[in-house]
Amino acid sequence: MPRRGLVAGPDFQFFRRRYFTPIEVAEHNQPDDLWVSYLGNVYNLTPLALEHIGDLLLKPILEVAGQDISHWFDPKTNDIRKHIDPLTGAQRYRTPRGRFLHVPPQLPRSDWANDFGKPWWQGSRYEVGRLSAKTRNIRIINTLTSQEHTLEVGALESMWEILHRYLPHNAHAASYTWKYEGRNLNMDCTLEENGIRDEEEEFDFLNMDDTLHTPAILLYFNDDLTEL
């Protein structure tokens, strides 16, 4: 682990988060910024959309920009769901929104070419991370400035990933010691592994609003401004 002044940690210039929340995926819902999620992973289909601008076969994909499309897929095969075509009796891809890119036509056509290699949904060339199946809120309080921010984070994210989320609010977040109830947090571990329990189910059982209590992480400045 490299050291920056008093703070050891990853180089955030090249740091990549592993997890994205459904809300983050939903923000990428334009043809020039198009993400989708399926089967637990998040994919950036922007290069695909830009490559096929004006193609009618892109329309079904544009309609689901920013959404989870796991229902398109068979989780056993990781391929598009299939059905028996009533006209030909052959097995075909099931496309309720209409045929889309890389799906072959039902009948032979002279304008169909399969020289594109693997279909866009196979392989990992568009994958950017995992979808957070479970999210939770956490408060981060800067004890130096008294500023407080509430973040929605993935339950499986490490503290480094949470720190990366917090950087837009404080570019020197890595120059602080992160504590919870007086204890230094292990930045390689998750909130739960650091003893910050997710009590949402308990609040639901008691019919209480879980927003009434959101755990707070306190940041203490180390006097070593970090240049990211």
PDB file of C-alpha atoms in Angstrom:
ATOM      1  CA  MET A   1       0.000   0.000   0.000  1.00  0.00           C
ATOM      2  CA  PRO A   2       1.646   3.309  -1.041  1.00  0.00           C
ATOM      3  CA  ARG A   3       1.920   6.116   1.471  1.00  0.00           C
ATOM      4  CA  ARG A   4       0.882   9.724   0.881  1.00  0.00           C
ATOM      5  CA  GLY A   5       2.206  11.897   3.701  1.00  0.00           C
ATOM      6  CA  LEU A   6       0.725  10.378   6.858  1.00  0.00           C
ATOM      7  CA  VAL A   7      -1.968   8.455   4.989  1.00  0.00           C
ATOM      8  CA  ALA A   8      -1.488   5.059   3.360  1.00  0.00           C
ATOM      9  CA  GLY A   9      -3.902   4.071   0.628  1.00  0.00           C
ATOM     10  CA  PRO A  10      -4.551   3.510  -3.073  1.00  0.00           C
ATOM     11  CA  ASP A  11      -3.719   6.002  -5.805  1.00  0.00           C
ATOM     12  CA  PHE A  12      -7.125   7.526  -6.530  1.00  0.00           C
ATOM     13  CA  GLN A  13      -5.989   8.754  -9.934  1.00  0.00           C
ATOM     14  CA  PHE A  14      -6.262   5.133 -11.099  1.00  0.00           C
ATOM     15  CA  PHE A  15      -8.706   3.805  -8.495  1.00  0.00           C
ATOM     16  CA  ARG A  16     -11.818   1.994  -9.747  1.00  0.00           C
ATOM     17  CA  ARG A  17     -14.826   1.206  -7.600  1.00  0.00           C
ATOM     18  CA  ARG A  18     -16.143  -2.327  -7.865  1.00  0.00           C
ATOM     19  CA  TYR A  19     -19.790  -1.587  -7.081  1.00  0.00           C
ATOM     20  CA  PHE A  20     -22.472   0.756  -8.446  1.00  0.00           C
ATOM     21  CA  THR A  21     -25.947   1.372  -7.047  1.00  0.00           C
ATOM     22  CA  PRO A  22     -29.137   1.161  -9.173  1.00  0.00           C
ATOM     23  CA  ILE A  23     -29.529   4.931  -8.792  1.00  0.00           C
ATOM     24  CA  GLU A  24     -26.057   5.481 -10.265  1.00  0.00           C
ATOM     25  CA  VAL A  25     -26.860   3.211 -13.216  1.00  0.00           C
ATOM     26  CA  ALA A  26     -30.145   5.079 -13.796  1.00  0.00           C
ATOM     27  CA  GLU A  27     -28.243   8.354 -14.207  1.00  0.00           C
ATOM     28  CA  HIS A  28     -26.616   7.022 -17.407  1.00  0.00           C
ATOM     29  CA  ASN A  29     -29.738   6.988 -19.578  1.00  0.00           C
ATOM     30  CA  GLN A  30     -28.763   8.857 -22.743  1.00  0.00           C
ATOM     31  CA  PRO A  31     -27.512   7.564 -26.134  1.00  0.00           C
ATOM     32  CA  ASP A  32     -24.122   9.193 -25.502  1.00  0.00           C
ATOM     33  CA  ASP A  33     -23.993   7.931 -21.901  1.00  0.00           C
ATOM     34  CA  LEU A  34     -25.743   4.575 -21.784  1.00  0.00           C
ATOM     35  CA  TRP A  35     -25.400   2.065 -18.972  1.00  0.00           C
ATOM     36  CA  VAL A  36     -27.471  -1.013 -18.173  1.00  0.00           C
ATOM     37  CA  SER A  37     -27.223  -3.765 -15.602  1.00  0.00           C
ATOM     38  CA  TYR A  38     -28.023  -7.441 -15.870  1.00  0.00           C
ATOM     39  CA  LEU A  39     -27.336 -10.572 -13.875  1.00  0.00           C
ATOM     40  CA  GLY A  40     -25.565  -8.607 -11.155  1.00  0.00           C
ATOM     41  CA  ASN A  41     -23.116  -6.694 -13.359  1.00  0.00           C
ATOM     42  CA  VAL A  42     -23.061  -3.139 -14.733  1.00  0.00           C
ATOM     43  CA  TYR A  43     -22.198  -2.430 -18.371  1.00  0.00           C
ATOM     44  CA  ASN A  44     -21.340   0.763 -20.241  1.00  0.00           C
ATOM     45  CA  LEU A  45     -22.914   0.349 -23.691  1.00  0.00           C
ATOM     46  CA  THR A  46     -22.055   3.885 -24.802  1.00  0.00           C
ATOM     47  CA  PRO A  47     -19.407   2.716 -27.364  1.00  0.00           C
ATOM     48  CA  LEU A  48     -21.952   0.281 -28.829  1.00  0.00           C
ATOM     49  CA  ALA A  49     -24.619   2.990 -29.083  1.00  0.00           C
ATOM     50  CA  LEU A  50     -22.236   5.485 -30.706  1.00  0.00           C
ATOM     51  CA  GLU A  51     -21.068   2.861 -33.188  1.00  0.00           C
ATOM     52  CA  HIS A  52     -24.634   2.171 -34.347  1.00  0.00           C
ATOM     53  CA  ILE A  53     -26.186   5.661 -34.310  1.00  0.00           C
ATOM     54  CA  GLY A  54     -29.335   5.684 -36.450  1.00  0.00           C
ATOM     55  CA  ASP A  55     -29.664   1.883 -36.557  1.00  0.00           C
ATOM     56  CA  LEU A  56     -33.244   0.776 -35.855  1.00  0.00           C
ATOM     57  CA  LEU A  57     -31.885  -2.315 -34.073  1.00  0.00           C
ATOM     58  CA  LEU A  58     -30.463   0.004 -31.416  1.00  0.00           C
ATOM     59  CA  LYS A  59     -33.941   1.285 -30.432  1.00  0.00           C
ATOM     60  CA  PRO A  60     -34.825  -1.498 -27.910  1.00  0.00           C
ATOM     61  CA  ILE A  61     -31.500  -0.894 -26.133  1.00  0.00           C
ATOM     62  CA  LEU A  62     -32.025   2.879 -26.008  1.00  0.00           C
ATOM     63  CA  GLU A  63     -35.449   2.277 -24.443  1.00  0.00           C
ATOM     64  CA  VAL A  64     -33.892   0.493 -21.450  1.00  0.00           C
ATOM     65  CA  ALA A  65     -30.960   2.866 -20.898  1.00  0.00           C
ATOM     66  CA  GLY A  66     -30.174   3.143 -17.194  1.00  0.00           C
ATOM     67  CA  GLN A  67     -32.311   0.121 -16.301  1.00  0.00           C
ATOM     68  CA  ASP A  68     -31.760  -3.436 -15.131  1.00  0.00           C
ATOM     69  CA  ILE A  69     -32.488  -5.878 -17.962  1.00  0.00           C
ATOM     70  CA  SER A  70     -31.853  -9.156 -16.163  1.00  0.00           C
ATOM     71  CA  HIS A  71     -35.302 -10.336 -17.323  1.00  0.00           C
ATOM     72  CA  TRP A  72     -33.892 -10.473 -20.858  1.00  0.00           C
ATOM     73  CA  PHE A  73     -31.479 -13.224 -19.832  1.00  0.00           C
ATOM     74  CA  ASP A  74     -31.498 -16.864 -18.816  1.00  0.00           C
ATOM     75  CA  PRO A  75     -29.411 -16.952 -15.593  1.00  0.00           C
ATOM     76  CA  LYS A  76     -28.401 -20.561 -16.303  1.00  0.00           C
ATOM     77  CA  THR A  77     -26.785 -19.787 -19.661  1.00  0.00           C
ATOM     78  CA  ASN A  78     -26.088 -16.029 -19.296  1.00  0.00           C
ATOM     79  CA  ASP A  79     -27.580 -15.752 -22.778  1.00  0.00           C
ATOM     80  CA  ILE A  80     -30.715 -13.997 -24.039  1.00  0.00           C
ATOM     81  CA  ARG A  81     -33.831 -16.030 -23.219  1.00  0.00           C
ATOM     82  CA  LYS A  82     -35.050 -18.255 -26.046  1.00  0.00           C
ATOM     83  CA  HIS A  83     -38.380 -19.665 -27.194  1.00  0.00           C
ATOM     84  CA  ILE A  84     -39.741 -21.836 -29.993  1.00  0.00           C
ATOM     85  CA  ASP A  85     -40.792 -19.733 -32.965  1.00  0.00           C
ATOM     86  CA  PRO A  86     -44.385 -20.691 -33.917  1.00  0.00           C
ATOM     87  CA  LEU A  87     -43.731 -20.010 -37.630  1.00  0.00           C
ATOM     88  CA  THR A  88     -40.561 -22.023 -38.117  1.00  0.00           C
ATOM     89  CA  GLY A  89     -40.524 -24.339 -35.100  1.00  0.00           C
ATOM     90  CA  ALA A  90     -36.924 -23.276 -34.543  1.00  0.00           C
ATOM     91  CA  GLN A  91     -35.440 -21.944 -31.309  1.00  0.00           C
ATOM     92  CA  ARG A  92     -35.115 -18.150 -31.396  1.00  0.00           C
ATOM     93  CA  TYR A  93     -34.132 -15.360 -29.056  1.00  0.00           C
ATOM     94  CA  ARG A  94     -37.063 -13.926 -27.118  1.00  0.00           C
ATOM     95  CA  THR A  95     -37.195 -10.158 -27.738  1.00  0.00           C
ATOM     96  CA  PRO A  96     -40.524  -8.659 -26.523  1.00  0.00           C
ATOM     97  CA  ARG A  97     -39.365  -5.120 -27.383  1.00  0.00           C
ATOM     98  CA  GLY A  98     -38.373  -6.173 -30.879  1.00  0.00           C
ATOM     99  CA  ARG A  99     -35.201  -7.512 -32.409  1.00  0.00           C
ATOM    100  CA  PHE A 100     -32.056  -5.654 -31.361  1.00  0.00           C
ATOM    101  CA  LEU A 101     -28.365  -5.510 -32.257  1.00  0.00           C
ATOM    102  CA  HIS A 102     -26.620  -8.868 -32.858  1.00  0.00           C
ATOM    103  CA  VAL A 103     -29.889 -10.855 -32.705  1.00  0.00           C
ATOM    104  CA  PRO A 104     -30.283 -12.805 -35.971  1.00  0.00           C
ATOM    105  CA  PRO A 105     -33.498 -12.381 -38.012  1.00  0.00           C
ATOM    106  CA  GLN A 106     -36.168 -15.078 -37.885  1.00  0.00           C
ATOM    107  CA  LEU A 107     -35.747 -15.882 -41.574  1.00  0.00           C
ATOM    108  CA  PRO A 108     -32.675 -15.722 -43.859  1.00  0.00           C
ATOM    109  CA  ARG A 109     -31.942 -12.204 -45.127  1.00  0.00           C
ATOM    110  CA  SER A 110     -29.359 -10.879 -47.550  1.00  0.00           C
ATOM    111  CA  ASP A 111     -28.589  -7.856 -45.361  1.00  0.00           C
ATOM    112  CA  TRP A 112     -27.703  -9.884 -42.261  1.00  0.00           C
ATOM    113  CA  ALA A 113     -24.023 -10.329 -41.467  1.00  0.00           C
ATOM    114  CA  ASN A 114     -22.643 -12.048 -38.376  1.00  0.00           C
ATOM    115  CA  ASP A 115     -19.069 -10.843 -38.773  1.00  0.00           C
ATOM    116  CA  PHE A 116     -19.280  -8.716 -35.599  1.00  0.00           C
ATOM    117  CA  GLY A 117     -17.693 -11.427 -33.459  1.00  0.00           C
ATOM    118  CA  LYS A 118     -19.280 -12.040 -30.076  1.00  0.00           C
ATOM    119  CA  PRO A 119     -22.705 -10.464 -29.388  1.00  0.00           C
ATOM    120  CA  TRP A 120     -22.520  -7.379 -27.174  1.00  0.00           C
ATOM    121  CA  TRP A 121     -23.963  -9.223 -24.172  1.00  0.00           C
ATOM    122  CA  GLN A 122     -21.246 -11.887 -24.184  1.00  0.00           C
ATOM    123  CA  GLY A 123     -17.826 -11.255 -22.683  1.00  0.00           C
ATOM    124  CA  SER A 124     -16.732  -8.437 -20.413  1.00  0.00           C
ATOM    125  CA  ARG A 125     -15.593  -5.715 -22.818  1.00  0.00           C
ATOM    126  CA  TYR A 126     -18.399  -3.372 -21.703  1.00  0.00           C
ATOM    127  CA  GLU A 127     -18.385  -4.349 -18.015  1.00  0.00           C
ATOM    128  CA  VAL A 128     -17.573  -1.568 -15.538  1.00  0.00           C
ATOM    129  CA  GLY A 129     -18.395  -3.227 -12.218  1.00  0.00           C
ATOM    130  CA  ARG A 130     -20.895  -5.038 -10.057  1.00  0.00           C
ATOM    131  CA  LEU A 131     -24.428  -3.963  -9.201  1.00  0.00           C
ATOM    132  CA  SER A 132     -24.984  -3.398  -5.478  1.00  0.00           C
ATOM    133  CA  ALA A 133     -27.883  -5.693  -4.643  1.00  0.00           C
ATOM    134  CA  LYS A 134     -28.105  -4.126  -1.181  1.00  0.00           C
ATOM    135  CA  THR A 135     -27.498  -0.463  -0.393  1.00  0.00           C
ATOM    136  CA  ARG A 136     -27.543   1.560   2.797  1.00  0.00           C
ATOM    137  CA  ASN A 137     -27.116   5.166   3.910  1.00  0.00           C
ATOM    138  CA  ILE A 138     -24.199   6.457   5.939  1.00  0.00           C
ATOM    139  CA  ARG A 139     -23.488   9.928   7.329  1.00  0.00           C
ATOM    140  CA  ILE A 140     -19.980  11.345   7.026  1.00  0.00           C
ATOM    141  CA  ILE A 141     -19.138  14.255   9.333  1.00  0.00           C
ATOM    142  CA  ASN A 142     -16.032  16.377   8.894  1.00  0.00           C
ATOM    143  CA  THR A 143     -15.063  17.351  12.436  1.00  0.00           C
ATOM    144  CA  LEU A 144     -12.799  20.131  11.104  1.00  0.00           C
ATOM    145  CA  THR A 145     -15.538  21.995   9.201  1.00  0.00           C
ATOM    146  CA  SER A 146     -18.661  20.428  10.803  1.00  0.00           C
ATOM    147  CA  GLN A 147     -19.965  19.632   7.315  1.00  0.00           C
ATOM    148  CA  GLU A 148     -22.163  16.562   7.064  1.00  0.00           C
ATOM    149  CA  HIS A 149     -23.087  14.502   4.002  1.00  0.00           C
ATOM    150  CA  THR A 150     -25.292  11.429   3.635  1.00  0.00           C
ATOM    151  CA  LEU A 151     -24.199   8.886   1.035  1.00  0.00           C
ATOM    152  CA  GLU A 152     -25.953   5.843  -0.370  1.00  0.00           C
ATOM    153  CA  VAL A 153     -23.344   3.096  -0.544  1.00  0.00           C
ATOM    154  CA  GLY A 154     -23.240  -0.574  -1.422  1.00  0.00           C
ATOM    155  CA  ALA A 155     -23.272  -2.965   1.509  1.00  0.00           C
ATOM    156  CA  LEU A 156     -20.228  -4.811   0.108  1.00  0.00           C
ATOM    157  CA  GLU A 157     -18.132  -1.727  -0.626  1.00  0.00           C
ATOM    158  CA  SER A 158     -14.866  -1.261   1.216  1.00  0.00           C
ATOM    159  CA  MET A 159     -14.187   1.953   3.118  1.00  0.00           C
ATOM    160  CA  TRP A 160     -11.775   2.974   0.340  1.00  0.00           C
ATOM    161  CA  GLU A 161     -14.665   2.772  -2.134  1.00  0.00           C
ATOM    162  CA  ILE A 162     -16.845   4.832   0.182  1.00  0.00           C
ATOM    163  CA  LEU A 163     -14.024   7.357   0.523  1.00  0.00           C
ATOM    164  CA  HIS A 164     -13.865   7.517  -3.280  1.00  0.00           C
ATOM    165  CA  ARG A 165     -17.607   8.326  -3.346  1.00  0.00           C
ATOM    166  CA  TYR A 166     -17.024  11.092  -0.831  1.00  0.00           C
ATOM    167  CA  LEU A 167     -14.238  12.816  -2.803  1.00  0.00           C
ATOM    168  CA  PRO A 168     -16.599  15.204  -4.680  1.00  0.00           C
ATOM    169  CA  HIS A 169     -17.535  16.650  -1.273  1.00  0.00           C
ATOM    170  CA  ASN A 170     -13.967  16.766   0.045  1.00  0.00           C
ATOM    171  CA  ALA A 171     -11.030  16.348  -2.325  1.00  0.00           C
ATOM    172  CA  HIS A 172      -8.691  15.786   0.667  1.00  0.00           C
ATOM    173  CA  ALA A 173     -10.763  13.011   2.234  1.00  0.00           C
ATOM    174  CA  ALA A 174      -7.709  10.728   2.226  1.00  0.00           C
ATOM    175  CA  SER A 175      -5.945  13.166   4.570  1.00  0.00           C
ATOM    176  CA  TYR A 176      -8.397  12.367   7.369  1.00  0.00           C
ATOM    177  CA  THR A 177      -8.563   9.563   9.904  1.00  0.00           C
ATOM    178  CA  TRP A 178     -11.946   7.850   9.607  1.00  0.00           C
ATOM    179  CA  LYS A 179     -13.494   6.785  12.913  1.00  0.00           C
ATOM    180  CA  TYR A 180     -16.700   5.250  14.219  1.00  0.00           C
ATOM    181  CA  GLU A 181     -17.546   5.439  17.915  1.00  0.00           C
ATOM    182  CA  GLY A 182     -13.945   6.413  18.666  1.00  0.00           C
ATOM    183  CA  ARG A 183     -12.385   3.500  16.770  1.00  0.00           C
ATOM    184  CA  ASN A 184     -10.202   3.856  13.683  1.00  0.00           C
ATOM    185  CA  LEU A 185     -11.832   2.161  10.711  1.00  0.00           C
ATOM    186  CA  ASN A 186     -10.080  -0.503   8.666  1.00  0.00           C
ATOM    187  CA  MET A 187     -10.314   1.031   5.198  1.00  0.00           C
ATOM    188  CA  ASP A 188      -9.911  -2.355   3.499  1.00  0.00           C
ATOM    189  CA  CYS A 189     -13.083  -3.661   5.159  1.00  0.00           C
ATOM    190  CA  THR A 190     -16.804  -3.020   4.695  1.00  0.00           C
ATOM    191  CA  LEU A 191     -19.042  -1.056   7.053  1.00  0.00           C
ATOM    192  CA  GLU A 192     -20.388  -4.288   8.557  1.00  0.00           C
ATOM    193  CA  GLU A 193     -16.883  -5.697   9.022  1.00  0.00           C
ATOM    194  CA  ASN A 194     -15.993  -2.478  10.849  1.00  0.00           C
ATOM    195  CA  GLY A 195     -18.852  -3.028  13.295  1.00  0.00           C
ATOM    196  CA  ILE A 196     -21.248  -0.539  11.644  1.00  0.00           C
ATOM    197  CA  ARG A 197     -24.335  -2.726  11.519  1.00  0.00           C
ATOM    198  CA  ASP A 198     -27.146  -2.342   9.009  1.00  0.00           C
ATOM    199  CA  GLU A 199     -30.239  -2.178  11.230  1.00  0.00           C
ATOM    200  CA  GLU A 200     -32.829  -1.709   8.472  1.00  0.00           C
ATOM    201  CA  GLU A 201     -34.480  -5.098   9.082  1.00  0.00           C
ATOM    202  CA  GLU A 202     -34.754  -4.395  12.813  1.00  0.00           C
ATOM    203  CA  PHE A 203     -36.373  -1.026  12.117  1.00  0.00           C
ATOM    204  CA  ASP A 204     -38.818  -2.708   9.705  1.00  0.00           C
ATOM    205  CA  PHE A 205     -39.683  -5.339  12.337  1.00  0.00           C
ATOM    206  CA  LEU A 206     -40.437  -2.573  14.847  1.00  0.00           C
ATOM    207  CA  ASN A 207     -42.384  -0.563  12.229  1.00  0.00           C
ATOM    208  CA  MET A 208     -39.970   2.334  12.701  1.00  0.00           C
ATOM    209  CA  ASP A 209     -38.574   4.718  10.112  1.00  0.00           C
ATOM    210  CA  ASP A 210     -34.951   3.698   9.530  1.00  0.00           C
ATOM    211  CA  THR A 211     -34.122   7.244   8.396  1.00  0.00           C
ATOM    212  CA  LEU A 212     -34.480   8.346  12.023  1.00  0.00           C
ATOM    213  CA  HIS A 213     -31.064   6.854  12.736  1.00  0.00           C
ATOM    214  CA  THR A 214     -28.269   6.767  10.179  1.00  0.00           C
ATOM    215  CA  PRO A 215     -24.823   5.771  11.518  1.00  0.00           C
ATOM    216  CA  ALA A 216     -22.243   8.549  11.426  1.00  0.00           C
ATOM    217  CA  ILE A 217     -18.558   8.284  10.537  1.00  0.00           C
ATOM    218  CA  LEU A 218     -16.371  11.052  11.960  1.00  0.00           C
ATOM    219  CA  LEU A 219     -13.405  12.414  10.001  1.00  0.00           C
ATOM    220  CA  TYR A 220     -10.406  13.862  11.860  1.00  0.00           C
ATOM    221  CA  PHE A 221      -7.922  15.941   9.882  1.00  0.00           C
ATOM    222  CA  ASN A 222      -4.303  14.726   9.847  1.00  0.00           C
ATOM    223  CA  ASP A 223      -2.691  18.018   8.759  1.00  0.00           C
ATOM    224  CA  ASP A 224      -1.157  16.527   5.593  1.00  0.00           C
ATOM    225  CA  LEU A 225      -3.122  17.827   2.607  1.00  0.00           C
ATOM    226  CA  THR A 226      -3.177  15.100  -0.007  1.00  0.00           C
ATOM    227  CA  GLU A 227      -2.868  16.014  -3.670  1.00  0.00           C
ATOM    228  CA  LEU A 228      -4.953  13.587  -5.706  1.00  0.00           C
TER     229      LEU A 228
END
